[in-house]
Tab-separated table of C-alpha atoms and ligand atoms in Angstrom:
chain	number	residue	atom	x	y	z
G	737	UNK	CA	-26.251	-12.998	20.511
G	738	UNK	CA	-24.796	-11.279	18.062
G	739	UNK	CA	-20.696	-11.998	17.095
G	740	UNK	CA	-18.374	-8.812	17.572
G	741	UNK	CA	-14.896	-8.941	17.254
G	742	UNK	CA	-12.559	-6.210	18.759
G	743	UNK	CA	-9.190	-4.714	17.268
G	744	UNK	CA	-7.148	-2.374	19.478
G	745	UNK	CA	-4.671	-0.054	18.221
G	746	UNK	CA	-1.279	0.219	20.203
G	747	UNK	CA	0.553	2.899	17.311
G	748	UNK	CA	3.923	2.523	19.187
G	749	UNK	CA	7.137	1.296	18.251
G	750	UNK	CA	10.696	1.271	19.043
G	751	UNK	CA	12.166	2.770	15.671
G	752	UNK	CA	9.838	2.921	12.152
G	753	UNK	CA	10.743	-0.141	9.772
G	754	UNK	CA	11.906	1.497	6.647
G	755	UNK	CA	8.662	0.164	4.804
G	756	UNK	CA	6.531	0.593	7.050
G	757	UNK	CA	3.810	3.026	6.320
G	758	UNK	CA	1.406	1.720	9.261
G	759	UNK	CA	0.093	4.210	11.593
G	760	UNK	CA	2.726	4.062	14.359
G	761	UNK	CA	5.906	5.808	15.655
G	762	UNK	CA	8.454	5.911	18.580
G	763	UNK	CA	7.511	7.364	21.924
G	764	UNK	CA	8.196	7.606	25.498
G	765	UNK	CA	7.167	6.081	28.502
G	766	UNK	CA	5.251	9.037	29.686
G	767	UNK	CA	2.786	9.567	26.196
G	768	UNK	CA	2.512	5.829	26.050
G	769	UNK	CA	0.953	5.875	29.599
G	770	UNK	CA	-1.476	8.687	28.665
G	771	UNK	CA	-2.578	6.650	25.499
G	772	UNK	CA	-3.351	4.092	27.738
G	773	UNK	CA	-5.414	6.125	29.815
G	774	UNK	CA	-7.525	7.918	27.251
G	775	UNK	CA	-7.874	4.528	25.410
G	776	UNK	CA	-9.515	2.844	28.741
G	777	UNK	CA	-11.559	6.336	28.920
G	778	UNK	CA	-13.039	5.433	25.687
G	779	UNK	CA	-13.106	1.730	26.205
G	780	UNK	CA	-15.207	2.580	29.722
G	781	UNK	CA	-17.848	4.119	26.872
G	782	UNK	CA	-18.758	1.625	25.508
G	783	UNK	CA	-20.633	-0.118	28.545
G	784	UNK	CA	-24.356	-0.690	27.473
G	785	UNK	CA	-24.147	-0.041	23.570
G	786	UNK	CA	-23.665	-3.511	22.987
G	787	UNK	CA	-26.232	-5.144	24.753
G	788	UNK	CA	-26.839	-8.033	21.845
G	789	UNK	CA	-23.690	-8.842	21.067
G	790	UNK	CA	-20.808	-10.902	22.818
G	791	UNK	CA	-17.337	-10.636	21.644
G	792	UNK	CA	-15.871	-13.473	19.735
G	793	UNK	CA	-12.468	-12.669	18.875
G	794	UNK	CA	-9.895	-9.796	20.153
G	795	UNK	CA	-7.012	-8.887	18.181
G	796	UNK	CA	-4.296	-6.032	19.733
G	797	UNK	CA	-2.203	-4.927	16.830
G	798	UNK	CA	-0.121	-2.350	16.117
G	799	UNK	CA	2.672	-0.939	16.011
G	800	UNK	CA	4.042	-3.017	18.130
G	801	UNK	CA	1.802	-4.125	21.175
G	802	UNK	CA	4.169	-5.714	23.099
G	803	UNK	CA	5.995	-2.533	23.942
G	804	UNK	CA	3.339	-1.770	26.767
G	805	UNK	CA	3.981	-2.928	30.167
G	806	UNK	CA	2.626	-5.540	31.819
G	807	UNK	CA	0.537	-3.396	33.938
G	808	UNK	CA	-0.566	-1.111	30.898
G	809	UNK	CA	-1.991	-4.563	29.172
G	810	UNK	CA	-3.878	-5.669	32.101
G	811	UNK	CA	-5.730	-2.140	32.493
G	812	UNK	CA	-6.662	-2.318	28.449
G	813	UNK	CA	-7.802	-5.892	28.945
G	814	UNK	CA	-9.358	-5.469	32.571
G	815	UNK	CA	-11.172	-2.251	31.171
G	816	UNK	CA	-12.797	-4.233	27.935
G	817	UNK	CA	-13.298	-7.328	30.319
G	818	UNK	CA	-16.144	-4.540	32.545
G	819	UNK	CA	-17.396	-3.198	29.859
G	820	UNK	CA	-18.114	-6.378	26.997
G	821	UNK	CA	-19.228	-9.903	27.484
G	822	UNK	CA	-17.030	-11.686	25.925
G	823	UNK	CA	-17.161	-15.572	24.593
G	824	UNK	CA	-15.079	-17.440	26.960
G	825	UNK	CA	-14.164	-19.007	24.198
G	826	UNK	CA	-12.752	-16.155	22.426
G	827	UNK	CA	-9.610	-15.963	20.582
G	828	UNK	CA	-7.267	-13.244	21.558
G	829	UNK	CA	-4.403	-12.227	19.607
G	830	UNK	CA	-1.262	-10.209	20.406
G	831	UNK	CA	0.920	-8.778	18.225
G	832	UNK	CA	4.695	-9.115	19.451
G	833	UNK	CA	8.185	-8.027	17.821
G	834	UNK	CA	11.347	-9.574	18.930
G	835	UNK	CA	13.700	-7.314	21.044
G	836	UNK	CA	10.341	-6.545	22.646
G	837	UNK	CA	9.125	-9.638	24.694
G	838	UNK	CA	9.898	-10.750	28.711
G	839	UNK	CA	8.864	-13.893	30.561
G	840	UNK	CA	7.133	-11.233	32.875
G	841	UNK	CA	4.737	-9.845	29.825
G	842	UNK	CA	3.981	-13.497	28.604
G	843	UNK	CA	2.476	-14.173	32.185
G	844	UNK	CA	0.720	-10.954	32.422
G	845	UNK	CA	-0.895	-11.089	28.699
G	846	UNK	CA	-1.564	-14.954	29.607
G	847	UNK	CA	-3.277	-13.978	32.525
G	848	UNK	CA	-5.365	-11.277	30.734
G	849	UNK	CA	-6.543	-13.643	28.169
G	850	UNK	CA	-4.093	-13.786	25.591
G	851	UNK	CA	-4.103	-17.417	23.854
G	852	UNK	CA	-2.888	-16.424	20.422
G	853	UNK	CA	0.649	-14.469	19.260
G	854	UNK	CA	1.829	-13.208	15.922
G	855	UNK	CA	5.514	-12.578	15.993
G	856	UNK	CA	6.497	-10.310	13.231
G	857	UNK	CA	9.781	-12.306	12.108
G	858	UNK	CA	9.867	-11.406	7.742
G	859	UNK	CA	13.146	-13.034	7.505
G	860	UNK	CA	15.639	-14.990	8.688
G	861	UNK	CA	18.814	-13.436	7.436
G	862	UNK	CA	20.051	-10.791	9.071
G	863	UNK	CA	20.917	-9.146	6.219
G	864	UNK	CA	17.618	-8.761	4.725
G	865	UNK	CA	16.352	-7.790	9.066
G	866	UNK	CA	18.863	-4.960	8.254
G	867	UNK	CA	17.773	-3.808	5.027
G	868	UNK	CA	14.157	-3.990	6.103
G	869	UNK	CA	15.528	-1.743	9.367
G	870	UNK	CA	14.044	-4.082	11.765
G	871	UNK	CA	15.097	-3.802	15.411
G	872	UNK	CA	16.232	-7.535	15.918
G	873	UNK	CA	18.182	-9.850	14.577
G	874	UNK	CA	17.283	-13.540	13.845
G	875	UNK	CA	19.063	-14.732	17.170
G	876	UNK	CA	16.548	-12.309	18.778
G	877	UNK	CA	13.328	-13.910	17.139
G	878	UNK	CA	14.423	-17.718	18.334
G	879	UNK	CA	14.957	-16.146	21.910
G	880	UNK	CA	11.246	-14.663	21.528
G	881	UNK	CA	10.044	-17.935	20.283
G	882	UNK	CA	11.255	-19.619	23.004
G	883	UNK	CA	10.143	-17.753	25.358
G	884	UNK	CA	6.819	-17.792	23.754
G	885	UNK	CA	6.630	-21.658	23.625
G	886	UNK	CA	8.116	-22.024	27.391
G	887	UNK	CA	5.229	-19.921	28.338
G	888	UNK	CA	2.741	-22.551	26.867
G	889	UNK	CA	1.715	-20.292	23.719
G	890	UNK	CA	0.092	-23.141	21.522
G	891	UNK	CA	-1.517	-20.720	18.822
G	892	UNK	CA	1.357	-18.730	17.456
G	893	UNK	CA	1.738	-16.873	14.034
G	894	UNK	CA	4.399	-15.552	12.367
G	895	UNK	CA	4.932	-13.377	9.754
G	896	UNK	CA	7.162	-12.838	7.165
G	897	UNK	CA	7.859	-10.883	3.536
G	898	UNK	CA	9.372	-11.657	0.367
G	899	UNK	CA	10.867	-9.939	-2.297
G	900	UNK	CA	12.777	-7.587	-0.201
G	901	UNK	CA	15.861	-5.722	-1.382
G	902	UNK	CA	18.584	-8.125	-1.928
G	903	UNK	CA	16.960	-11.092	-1.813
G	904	UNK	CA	16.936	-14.041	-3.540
G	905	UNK	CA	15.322	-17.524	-4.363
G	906	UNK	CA	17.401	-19.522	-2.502
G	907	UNK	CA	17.573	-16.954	0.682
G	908	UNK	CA	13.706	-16.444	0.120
G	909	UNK	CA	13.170	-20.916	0.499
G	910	UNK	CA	15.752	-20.884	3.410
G	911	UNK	CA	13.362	-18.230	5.196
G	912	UNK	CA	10.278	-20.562	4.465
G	913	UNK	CA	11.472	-23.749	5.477
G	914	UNK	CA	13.673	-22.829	8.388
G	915	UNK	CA	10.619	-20.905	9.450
G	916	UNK	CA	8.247	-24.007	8.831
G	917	UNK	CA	10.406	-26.362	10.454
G	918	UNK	CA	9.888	-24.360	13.704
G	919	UNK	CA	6.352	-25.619	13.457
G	920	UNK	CA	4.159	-22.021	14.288
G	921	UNK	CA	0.716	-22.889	13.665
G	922	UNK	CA	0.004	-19.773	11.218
G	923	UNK	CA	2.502	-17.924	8.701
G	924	UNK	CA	1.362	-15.022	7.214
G	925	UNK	CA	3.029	-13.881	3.878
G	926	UNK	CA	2.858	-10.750	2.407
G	927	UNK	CA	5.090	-9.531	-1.005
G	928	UNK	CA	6.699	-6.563	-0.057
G	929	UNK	CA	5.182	-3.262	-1.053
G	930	UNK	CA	7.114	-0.169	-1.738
G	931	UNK	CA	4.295	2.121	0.095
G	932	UNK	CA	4.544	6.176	-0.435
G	933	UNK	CA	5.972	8.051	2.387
G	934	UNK	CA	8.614	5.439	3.512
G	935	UNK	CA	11.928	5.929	3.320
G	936	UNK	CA	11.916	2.588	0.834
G	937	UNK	CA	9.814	5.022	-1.421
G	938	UNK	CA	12.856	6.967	-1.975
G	939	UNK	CA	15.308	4.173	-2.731
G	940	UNK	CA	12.904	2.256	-4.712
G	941	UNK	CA	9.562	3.631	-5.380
G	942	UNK	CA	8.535	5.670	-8.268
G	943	UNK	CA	10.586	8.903	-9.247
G	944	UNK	CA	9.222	12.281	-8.218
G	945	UNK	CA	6.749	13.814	-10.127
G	946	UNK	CA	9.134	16.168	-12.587
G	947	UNK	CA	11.320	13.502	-13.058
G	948	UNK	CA	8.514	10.961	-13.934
G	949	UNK	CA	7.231	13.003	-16.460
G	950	UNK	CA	10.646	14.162	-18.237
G	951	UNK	CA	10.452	9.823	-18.092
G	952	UNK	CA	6.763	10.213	-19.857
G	953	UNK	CA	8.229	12.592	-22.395
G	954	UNK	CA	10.660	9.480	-23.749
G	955	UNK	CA	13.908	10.753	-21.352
G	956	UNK	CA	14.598	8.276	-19.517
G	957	UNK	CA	18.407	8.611	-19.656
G	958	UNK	CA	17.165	11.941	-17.551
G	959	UNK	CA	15.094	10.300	-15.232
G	960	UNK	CA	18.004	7.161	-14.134
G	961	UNK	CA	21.015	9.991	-13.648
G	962	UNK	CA	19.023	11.877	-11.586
G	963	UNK	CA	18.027	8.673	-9.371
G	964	UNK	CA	21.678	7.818	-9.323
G	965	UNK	CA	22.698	11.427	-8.260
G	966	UNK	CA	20.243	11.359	-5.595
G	967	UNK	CA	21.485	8.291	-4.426
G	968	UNK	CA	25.263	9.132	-4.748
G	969	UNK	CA	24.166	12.776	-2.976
G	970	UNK	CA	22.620	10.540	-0.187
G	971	UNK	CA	25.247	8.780	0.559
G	972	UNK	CA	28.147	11.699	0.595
G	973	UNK	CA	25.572	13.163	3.218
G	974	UNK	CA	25.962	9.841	5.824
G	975	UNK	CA	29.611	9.814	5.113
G	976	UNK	CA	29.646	13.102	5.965
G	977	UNK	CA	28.232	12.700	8.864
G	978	UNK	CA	30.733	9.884	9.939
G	979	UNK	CA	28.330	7.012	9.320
G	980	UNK	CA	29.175	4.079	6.797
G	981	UNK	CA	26.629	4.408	3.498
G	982	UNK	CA	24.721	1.415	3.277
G	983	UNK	CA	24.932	-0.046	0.059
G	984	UNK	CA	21.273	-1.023	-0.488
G	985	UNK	CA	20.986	-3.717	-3.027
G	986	UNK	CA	18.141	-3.752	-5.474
G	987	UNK	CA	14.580	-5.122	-5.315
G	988	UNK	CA	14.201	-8.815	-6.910
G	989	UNK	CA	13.421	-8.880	-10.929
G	990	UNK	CA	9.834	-9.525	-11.686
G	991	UNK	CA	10.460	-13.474	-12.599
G	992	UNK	CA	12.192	-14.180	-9.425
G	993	UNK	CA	9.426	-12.216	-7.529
G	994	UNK	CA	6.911	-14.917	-9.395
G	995	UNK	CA	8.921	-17.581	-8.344
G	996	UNK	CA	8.962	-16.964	-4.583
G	997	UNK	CA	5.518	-16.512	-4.917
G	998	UNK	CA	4.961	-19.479	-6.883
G	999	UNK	CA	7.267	-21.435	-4.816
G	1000	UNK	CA	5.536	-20.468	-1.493
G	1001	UNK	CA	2.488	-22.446	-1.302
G	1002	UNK	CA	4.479	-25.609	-2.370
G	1003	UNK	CA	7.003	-25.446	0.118
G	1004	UNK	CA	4.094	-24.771	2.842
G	1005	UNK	CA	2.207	-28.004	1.762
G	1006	UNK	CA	5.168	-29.756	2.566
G	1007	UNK	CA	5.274	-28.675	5.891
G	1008	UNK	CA	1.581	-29.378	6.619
G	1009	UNK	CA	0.090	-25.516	6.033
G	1010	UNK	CA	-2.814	-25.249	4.166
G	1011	UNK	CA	-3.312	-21.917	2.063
G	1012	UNK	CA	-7.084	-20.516	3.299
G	1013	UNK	CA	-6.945	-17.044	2.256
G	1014	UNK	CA	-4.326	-15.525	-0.200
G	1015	UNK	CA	-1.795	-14.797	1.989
G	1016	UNK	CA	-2.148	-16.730	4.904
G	1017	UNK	CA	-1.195	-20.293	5.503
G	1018	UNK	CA	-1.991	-22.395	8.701
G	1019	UNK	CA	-2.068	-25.984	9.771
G	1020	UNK	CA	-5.345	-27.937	10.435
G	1021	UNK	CA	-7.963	-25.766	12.787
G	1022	UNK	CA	-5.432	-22.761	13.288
G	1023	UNK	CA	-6.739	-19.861	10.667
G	1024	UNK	CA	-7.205	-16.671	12.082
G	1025	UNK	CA	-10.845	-16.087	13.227
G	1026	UNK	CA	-10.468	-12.540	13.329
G	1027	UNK	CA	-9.404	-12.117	10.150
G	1028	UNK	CA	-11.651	-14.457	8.863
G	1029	UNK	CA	-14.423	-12.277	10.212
G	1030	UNK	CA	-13.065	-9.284	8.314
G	1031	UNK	CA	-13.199	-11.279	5.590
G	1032	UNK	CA	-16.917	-12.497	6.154
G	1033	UNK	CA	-18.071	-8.840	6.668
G	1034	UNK	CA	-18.350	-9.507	10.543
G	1035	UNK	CA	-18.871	-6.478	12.919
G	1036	UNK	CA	-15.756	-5.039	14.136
G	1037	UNK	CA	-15.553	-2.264	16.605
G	1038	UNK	CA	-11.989	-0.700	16.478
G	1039	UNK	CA	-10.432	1.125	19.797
G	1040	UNK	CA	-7.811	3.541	19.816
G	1041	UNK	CA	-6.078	5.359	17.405
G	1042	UNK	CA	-6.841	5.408	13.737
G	1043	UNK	CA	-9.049	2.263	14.165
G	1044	UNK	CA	-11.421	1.685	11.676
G	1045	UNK	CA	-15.109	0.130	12.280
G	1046	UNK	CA	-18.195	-1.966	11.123
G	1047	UNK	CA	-21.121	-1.808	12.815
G	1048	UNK	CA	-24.421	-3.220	11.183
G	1049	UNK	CA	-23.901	-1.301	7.561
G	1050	UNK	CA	-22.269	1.700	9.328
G	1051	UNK	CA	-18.179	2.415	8.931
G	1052	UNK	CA	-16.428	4.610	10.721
G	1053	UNK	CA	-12.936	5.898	11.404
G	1054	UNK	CA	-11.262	7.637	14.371
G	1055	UNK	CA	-9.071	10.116	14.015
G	1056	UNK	CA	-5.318	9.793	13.615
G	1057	UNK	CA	-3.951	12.722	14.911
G	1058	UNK	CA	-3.027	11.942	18.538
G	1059	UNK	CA	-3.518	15.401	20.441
G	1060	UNK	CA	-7.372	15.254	19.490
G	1061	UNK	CA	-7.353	11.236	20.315
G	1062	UNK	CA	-6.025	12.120	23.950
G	1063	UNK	CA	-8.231	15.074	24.228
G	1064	UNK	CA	-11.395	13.228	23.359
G	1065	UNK	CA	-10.850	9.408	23.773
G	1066	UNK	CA	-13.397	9.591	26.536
G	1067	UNK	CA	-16.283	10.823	24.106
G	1068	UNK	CA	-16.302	8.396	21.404
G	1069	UNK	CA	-18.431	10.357	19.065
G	1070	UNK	CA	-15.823	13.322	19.143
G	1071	UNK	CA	-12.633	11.103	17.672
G	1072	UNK	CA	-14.933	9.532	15.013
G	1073	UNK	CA	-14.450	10.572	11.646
G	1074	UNK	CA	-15.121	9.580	8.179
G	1075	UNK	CA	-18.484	7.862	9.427
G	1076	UNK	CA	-20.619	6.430	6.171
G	1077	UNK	CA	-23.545	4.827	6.015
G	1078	UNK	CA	-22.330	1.966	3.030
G	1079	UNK	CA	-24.614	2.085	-0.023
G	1080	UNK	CA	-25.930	-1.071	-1.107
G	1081	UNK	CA	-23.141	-1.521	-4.003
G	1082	UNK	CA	-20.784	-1.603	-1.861
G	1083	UNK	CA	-21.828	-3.869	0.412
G	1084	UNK	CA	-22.057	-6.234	-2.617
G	1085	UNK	CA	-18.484	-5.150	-3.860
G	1086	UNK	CA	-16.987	-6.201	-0.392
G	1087	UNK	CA	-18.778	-9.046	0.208
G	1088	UNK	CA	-17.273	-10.403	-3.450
G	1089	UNK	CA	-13.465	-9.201	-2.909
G	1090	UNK	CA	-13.254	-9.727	0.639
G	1091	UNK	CA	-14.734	-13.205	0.325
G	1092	UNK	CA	-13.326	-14.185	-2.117
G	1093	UNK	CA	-9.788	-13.775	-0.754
G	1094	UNK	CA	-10.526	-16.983	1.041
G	1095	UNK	CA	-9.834	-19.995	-0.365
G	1096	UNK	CA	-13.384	-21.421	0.721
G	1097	UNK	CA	-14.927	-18.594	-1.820
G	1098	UNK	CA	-18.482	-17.257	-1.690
G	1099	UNK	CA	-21.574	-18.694	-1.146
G	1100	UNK	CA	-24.414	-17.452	-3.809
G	1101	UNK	CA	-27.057	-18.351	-1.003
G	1102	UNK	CA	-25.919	-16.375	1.446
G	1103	UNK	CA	-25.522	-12.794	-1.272
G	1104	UNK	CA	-29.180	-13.642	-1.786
G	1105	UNK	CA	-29.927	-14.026	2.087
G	1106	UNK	CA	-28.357	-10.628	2.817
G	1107	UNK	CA	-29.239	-8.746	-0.552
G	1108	UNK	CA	-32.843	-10.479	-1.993
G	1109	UNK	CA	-30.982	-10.941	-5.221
G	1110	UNK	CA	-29.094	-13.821	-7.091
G	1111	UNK	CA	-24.720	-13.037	-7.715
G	1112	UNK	CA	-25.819	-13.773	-11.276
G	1113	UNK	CA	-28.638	-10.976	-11.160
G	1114	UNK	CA	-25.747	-8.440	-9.547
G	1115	UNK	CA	-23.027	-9.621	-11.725
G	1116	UNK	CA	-24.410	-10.575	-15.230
G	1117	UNK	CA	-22.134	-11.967	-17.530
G	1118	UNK	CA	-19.394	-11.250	-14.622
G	1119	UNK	CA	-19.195	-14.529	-13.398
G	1120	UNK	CA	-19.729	-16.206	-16.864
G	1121	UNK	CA	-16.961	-13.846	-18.151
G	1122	UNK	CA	-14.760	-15.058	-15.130
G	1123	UNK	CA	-15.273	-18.616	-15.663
G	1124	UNK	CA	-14.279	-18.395	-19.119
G	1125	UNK	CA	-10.480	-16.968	-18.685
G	1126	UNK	CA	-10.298	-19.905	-15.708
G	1127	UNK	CA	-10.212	-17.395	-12.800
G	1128	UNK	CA	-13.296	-18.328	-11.020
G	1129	UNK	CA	-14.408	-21.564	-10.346
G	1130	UNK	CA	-18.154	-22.396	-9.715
G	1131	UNK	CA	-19.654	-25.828	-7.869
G	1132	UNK	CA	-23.188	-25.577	-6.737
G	1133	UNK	CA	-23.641	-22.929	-4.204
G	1134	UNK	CA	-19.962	-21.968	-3.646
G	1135	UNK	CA	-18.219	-19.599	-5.929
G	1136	UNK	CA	-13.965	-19.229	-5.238
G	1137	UNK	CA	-11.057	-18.370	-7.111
G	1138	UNK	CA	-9.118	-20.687	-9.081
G	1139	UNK	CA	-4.923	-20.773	-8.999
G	1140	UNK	CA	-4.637	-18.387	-11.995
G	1141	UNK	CA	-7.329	-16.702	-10.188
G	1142	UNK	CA	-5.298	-16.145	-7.313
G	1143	UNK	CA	-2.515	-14.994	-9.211
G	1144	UNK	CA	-4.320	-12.213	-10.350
G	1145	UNK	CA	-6.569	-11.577	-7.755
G	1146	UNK	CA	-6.716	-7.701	-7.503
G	1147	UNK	CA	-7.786	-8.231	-11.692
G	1148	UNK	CA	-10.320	-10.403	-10.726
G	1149	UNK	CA	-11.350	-8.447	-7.592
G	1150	UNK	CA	-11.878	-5.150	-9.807
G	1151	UNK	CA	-14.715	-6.887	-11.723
G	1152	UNK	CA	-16.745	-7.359	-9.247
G	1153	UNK	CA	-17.152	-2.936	-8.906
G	1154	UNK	CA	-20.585	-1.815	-9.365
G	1155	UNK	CA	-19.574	2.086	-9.024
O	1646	SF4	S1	7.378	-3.030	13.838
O	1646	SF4	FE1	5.625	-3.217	12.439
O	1646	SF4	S2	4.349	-1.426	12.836
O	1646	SF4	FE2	6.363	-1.046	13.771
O	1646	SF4	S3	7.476	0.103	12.238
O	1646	SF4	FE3	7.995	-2.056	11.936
O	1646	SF4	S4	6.503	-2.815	10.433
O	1646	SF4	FE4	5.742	-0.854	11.209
């Protein structure tokens, strides 16, 4: 049989993060029921298309999953249960936020399968929570945690994010270890990115277009008043309206954001976590098998909203615009968009940069099993070029990133384009 893995889309959450630029958003009880509905609808059409493949790992991310109700996760899960066979050895993930777990929903996702949970945590100051406009405090995380180890949770991730406004070295280390020392069995750790369309975008991202090019033009002096008077304009607007203005402190120099990330695998090691892919860190036997899959170019079938997919060497997308997802959730075909049939070069681009974003790297036999040519055919005087500035390392079969290689990934990752 053939692996598949499964990723559900829950796009709810209880207020947007302010750098957050994932497809989700508040709603009520009522339009959360009627996304679960339609997504069961569309779940119920999938019986019989999969007839050689058996699901291997499930991963229900979000947004913030663990928002539903019991009752709403036991119809998703009771719905894929009819219609997949799935490895009873599967792993199947949840993704929780503090503020938003009960005993009650640990039983009922236990009960539906659930053996894995990845508790988005991305600090433990509360400062930094606040900044980042999460819902929860730190308190609120070790409440979730405990709750999540009482319940007998013995595969649990957590994430968390550096170089946020106002942070530092030292705060950034007492996140790590006080996180380590709680023992999760996965930490993912991502450097904060100032993504377009978030309201961190206007405190920190680039200026607007007519003020970055007054900047291109040499007037800068233009381009930092008018940030400032934006800022200052901001902020008479909240007092205004009776609310204290938040003083938001700035984002972490460029060395310091270097150090965290230098300092991050170090501190892991200490605590028995072993990097495996860039950003991910987990002790012995614990790395994510989903994501490893997405890595290895699995097949992925996405459900719900936005999801994406990779079937054989097809990709596909549904749509993201709700009204059209809850007219037509129960006709797959009708929410798909963006379907593309991946051209060879491609397939050879992803299987390089997705691959090698784990620390186990590529193997050369298997490009020629699944292309009929050598990497060195592909990528003449790639690799060799690689090799030389000590980015990519290469023993026998195996090709993988060195540490400067790492460091520089995305430079190393754009030499491997064929288009
Ligand atoms: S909880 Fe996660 S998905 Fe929801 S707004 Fe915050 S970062 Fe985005």
């Amino acid at each position: 049989m053939k692996e598949l893995e499964l990723y559900v889309h829950i796009p709810f959450c209880i207020r947007k993060c302010a750098y957050c630029d994932f497809l989700s958003a508040p709603a009520d009880e009522v339009s959360r029921q009627k996304y679960v509905d339609a997504m069961v609808q569309e779940i119920r059409c999938y019986k019989n298309r999969f007839p050689g493949h058996q699901v291997s790992t499930i991963f229900v991310g979000g947004g913030t999953p663990t928002i539903l109700l019991p009752g709403q996760i036991q119809a998703v899960f009771k719905a894929i249960r009819e219609n997949f066979r799935i490895d009873p050895e599967a792993e199947i993930t949840i993704e929780a936020n503090p503020g938003t777990v009960t005993e009650e929903k640990l039983l009922a996702w236990k009960a539906a399968g659930v053996n894995r949970i990845s508790i988005g945590l991305q600090s433990v100051r509360d400062e930094e929570l606040q900044m980042l406009g999460r819902i929860h405090d730190y308190q609120q995380f070790l409440d979730t945690w405990k709750l999540v180890r009482q319940a007998g949770m013995k595969n649990v991730n957590i994430d968390l994010i550096s170089a946020v406004p106002g942070q530092t070295l030292q705060s950034w280390r007492e996140t790590l270890r006080t996180t380590a020392e709680l023992g999760p069995e996965h930490l993912s750790v991502y450097s904060l990115i100032v993504e377009e369309g978030t309201p961190f975008y206007e405190r920190y991202g680039d200026a607007p277009e007519e003020i970055r090019s007054e900047h291109m033009q040499g007037r800068t002096e233009g381009r930092v008043s008018q940030k400032k008077f934006r800022e200052e304009e901001a902020a008479a607007q909240e007092e205004a309206a009776g609310l204290k203005p938040m003083v938001y402190p700035p984002l972490p120099d460029e060395e310091t954001e270097r150090l965290m990330y230098e300092e991050t695998e170090k501190i892991l090691e200490e605590y028995g976590y072993a990097r495996y892919e860039i950003s991910n860190y987990a002790k012995p036997g614990a790395a994510c098998r989903h994501n490893m899959g997405y890595w290895q170019r699995k097949e992925y079938l996405g459900i719900g909203l936005g999801s994406s997919s990779l079937i054989g060497k097809m990709r596909f997308c549904h749509t993201s615009d709700m009204e059209i997802y809850l007219a037509c959730a129960g006709v797959p075909e009708k929410i798909c968009e963006e379907k593309q049939l991946l051209p060879v070069k491609e397939e050879m681009e992803e299987f390089m940069f997705l691959g090698l974003r784990m620390m186990c790297g590529v193997r050369k036999s298997e490009f020629f099993r699944l292309f009929g040519m050598t990497m060195e055919q592909v990528y003449t005087g790639v690799l060799e070029k690689l090799e030389k500035q000590g980015l990519l390392v290469t023993r026998d079969d195996i090709v993988r990133l060195t540490k400067k290689g790492i460091d520089i990934s995305n430079y190393v990752f754009e030499q491997f384009l064929l288009s």
